[in-house]
């Protein structure tokens, strides 16, 4: 009986993970209430955990969750109708009851429309990408806060305000006109990239909530490129993600231990994906409008030179990071620039570049900063300081394989 219950719980959890974005997007498109759609789907998931162990997993779990969530939405609408006799609520109830009477095996995919709705000009610019991550991909506020280097409580408050804004302003859940897409595109691309990065940080696929996120982000990136085939930054982002995906098999050795980029065997990289990424980057370059994602994809391309038996062109990489830092002011780009400077001008120069950004409070709990600092300190002979920096990095790292890699590096100092 316990095994049966566990299987039912796992099936419910898997269905919720797989369908979350599609179902929230579908429900939100009908109600224009993102928070309400999330609540209804959460209730449906709880109902599944109670029902499926007793009655078995339904033949179509996604349809079961949708039907249950819609019933919860109808119940909520009825309560609102009782409190305020609004014709809008009556209209919604009538439409939902009619829709539920029509059995349909397919659920329209409204995710791209929801993403562009979350990027509406009425939404504060800084919260658009985080809002997309939560509504479309189901990220919790703490994970989003970590990705954007913001306090979790602050991020939670901003997300709640943004969802209320969508409902109160009546922002439509549809693709904007072509002339209005440009002002929303940055947030959509940023959310897709953040989702990819979150999935990329779990290369072993050990965490269920991250599993397939990288693939999902690439799928969304392809969808945007299909919609906007001549948008250079959309092409650049897709190229960037595919370059990274091409190295996926090389990130773990035979013992499932972490292998950093510089130590990976290029023979294990995926030539087909690299070729696709190169073609996308070439298309983007021909459009003569360089941007962040094209620069980051170009950096990936510079590392791919190892596949052809050539050395990494570190001076070119420094130049690209100079441009990226100038364009974005990103502390992450600044860290990588410091590492590249160390390769071209020595560890002392790289360490000085890290010192220049050390006062940025966002880096205090950012593992790559401490790992880079530890490595450069070790290379300059500052053993005690290097060990302390490694301790910081090890304490911040959540991936056991990466933690073991850092511990080995510390022991070698």
PDB file of N, CA and C in Angstrom, residues 40 43 58 118 128 135 171 195 208 228-229 261 268-269 311 342 379 385:
ATOM      1  N   UNK A  40      -5.351  28.042  -7.646  1.00  0.00           N
ATOM      2  CA  UNK A  40      -6.227  26.965  -8.103  1.00  0.00           C
ATOM      3  C   UNK A  40      -5.424  25.725  -8.461  1.00  0.00           C
ATOM      4  N   UNK A  43      -4.179  24.041  -5.317  1.00  0.00           N
ATOM      5  CA  UNK A  43      -5.263  23.270  -4.713  1.00  0.00           C
ATOM      6  C   UNK A  43      -5.482  21.952  -5.466  1.00  0.00           C
ATOM      7  N   UNK A  58      -5.068   9.030 -12.934  1.00  0.00           N
ATOM      8  CA  UNK A  58      -5.944   9.120 -14.103  1.00  0.00           C
ATOM      9  C   UNK A  58      -5.177   8.901 -15.403  1.00  0.00           C
ATOM     10  N   UNK A 118       3.425  39.199 -18.883  1.00  0.00           N
ATOM     11  CA  UNK A 118       4.217  39.529 -17.695  1.00  0.00           C
ATOM     12  C   UNK A 118       5.262  40.601 -17.986  1.00  0.00           C
ATOM     13  N   UNK A 128       9.840  42.054 -14.303  1.00  0.00           N
ATOM     14  CA  UNK A 128       9.216  41.328 -15.417  1.00  0.00           C
ATOM     15  C   UNK A 128       9.798  39.936 -15.591  1.00  0.00           C
ATOM     16  N   UNK A 135       5.590  32.494 -12.826  1.00  0.00           N
ATOM     17  CA  UNK A 135       4.289  32.118 -13.376  1.00  0.00           C
ATOM     18  C   UNK A 135       4.393  31.039 -14.446  1.00  0.00           C
ATOM     19  N   UNK A 171      -4.533  43.548 -17.873  1.00  0.00           N
ATOM     20  CA  UNK A 171      -3.555  43.335 -18.944  1.00  0.00           C
ATOM     21  C   UNK A 171      -3.963  42.104 -19.757  1.00  0.00           C
ATOM     22  N   UNK A 195      16.076  30.611 -16.579  1.00  0.00           N
ATOM     23  CA  UNK A 195      15.583  29.235 -16.459  1.00  0.00           C
ATOM     24  C   UNK A 195      16.635  28.251 -16.939  1.00  0.00           C
ATOM     25  N   UNK A 208      14.590  17.180  -8.810  1.00  0.00           N
ATOM     26  CA  UNK A 208      13.391  17.059  -9.639  1.00  0.00           C
ATOM     27  C   UNK A 208      12.884  18.414 -10.113  1.00  0.00           C
ATOM     28  N   UNK A 228      10.201  35.467 -34.070  1.00  0.00           N
ATOM     29  CA  UNK A 228      11.002  36.629 -34.472  1.00  0.00           C
ATOM     30  C   UNK A 228      12.296  36.158 -35.134  1.00  0.00           C
ATOM     31  N   UNK A 229      12.236  35.656 -36.352  1.00  0.00           N
ATOM     32  CA  UNK A 229      13.415  35.044 -36.982  1.00  0.00           C
ATOM     33  C   UNK A 229      14.546  36.023 -37.288  1.00  0.00           C
ATOM     34  N   UNK A 261      35.220  23.684 -17.296  1.00  0.00           N
ATOM     35  CA  UNK A 261      35.331  23.860 -18.739  1.00  0.00           C
ATOM     36  C   UNK A 261      36.757  23.664 -19.241  1.00  0.00           C
ATOM     37  N   UNK A 268      34.212  14.990 -26.204  1.00  0.00           N
ATOM     38  CA  UNK A 268      32.908  14.637 -25.632  1.00  0.00           C
ATOM     39  C   UNK A 268      31.843  15.703 -25.886  1.00  0.00           C
ATOM     40  N   UNK A 269      32.221  16.786 -26.561  1.00  0.00           N
ATOM     41  CA  UNK A 269      31.239  17.811 -26.896  1.00  0.00           C
ATOM     42  C   UNK A 269      30.430  17.356 -28.110  1.00  0.00           C
ATOM     43  N   UNK A 311      44.279  26.628 -29.551  1.00  0.00           N
ATOM     44  CA  UNK A 311      44.229  27.112 -28.187  1.00  0.00           C
ATOM     45  C   UNK A 311      43.136  28.146 -28.022  1.00  0.00           C
ATOM     46  N   UNK A 342      43.610  37.179 -15.901  1.00  0.00           N
ATOM     47  CA  UNK A 342      44.653  36.372 -15.267  1.00  0.00           C
ATOM     48  C   UNK A 342      45.336  35.459 -16.282  1.00  0.00           C
ATOM     49  N   UNK A 379      47.269  31.127  -6.885  1.00  0.00           N
ATOM     50  CA  UNK A 379      48.265  31.316  -7.951  1.00  0.00           C
ATOM     51  C   UNK A 379      49.249  32.433  -7.617  1.00  0.00           C
ATOM     52  N   UNK A 385      44.926  33.056   2.621  1.00  0.00           N
ATOM     53  CA  UNK A 385      43.779  33.779   2.062  1.00  0.00           C
ATOM     54  C   UNK A 385      43.039  32.911   1.045  1.00  0.00           C
TER      55      UNK A 385
END
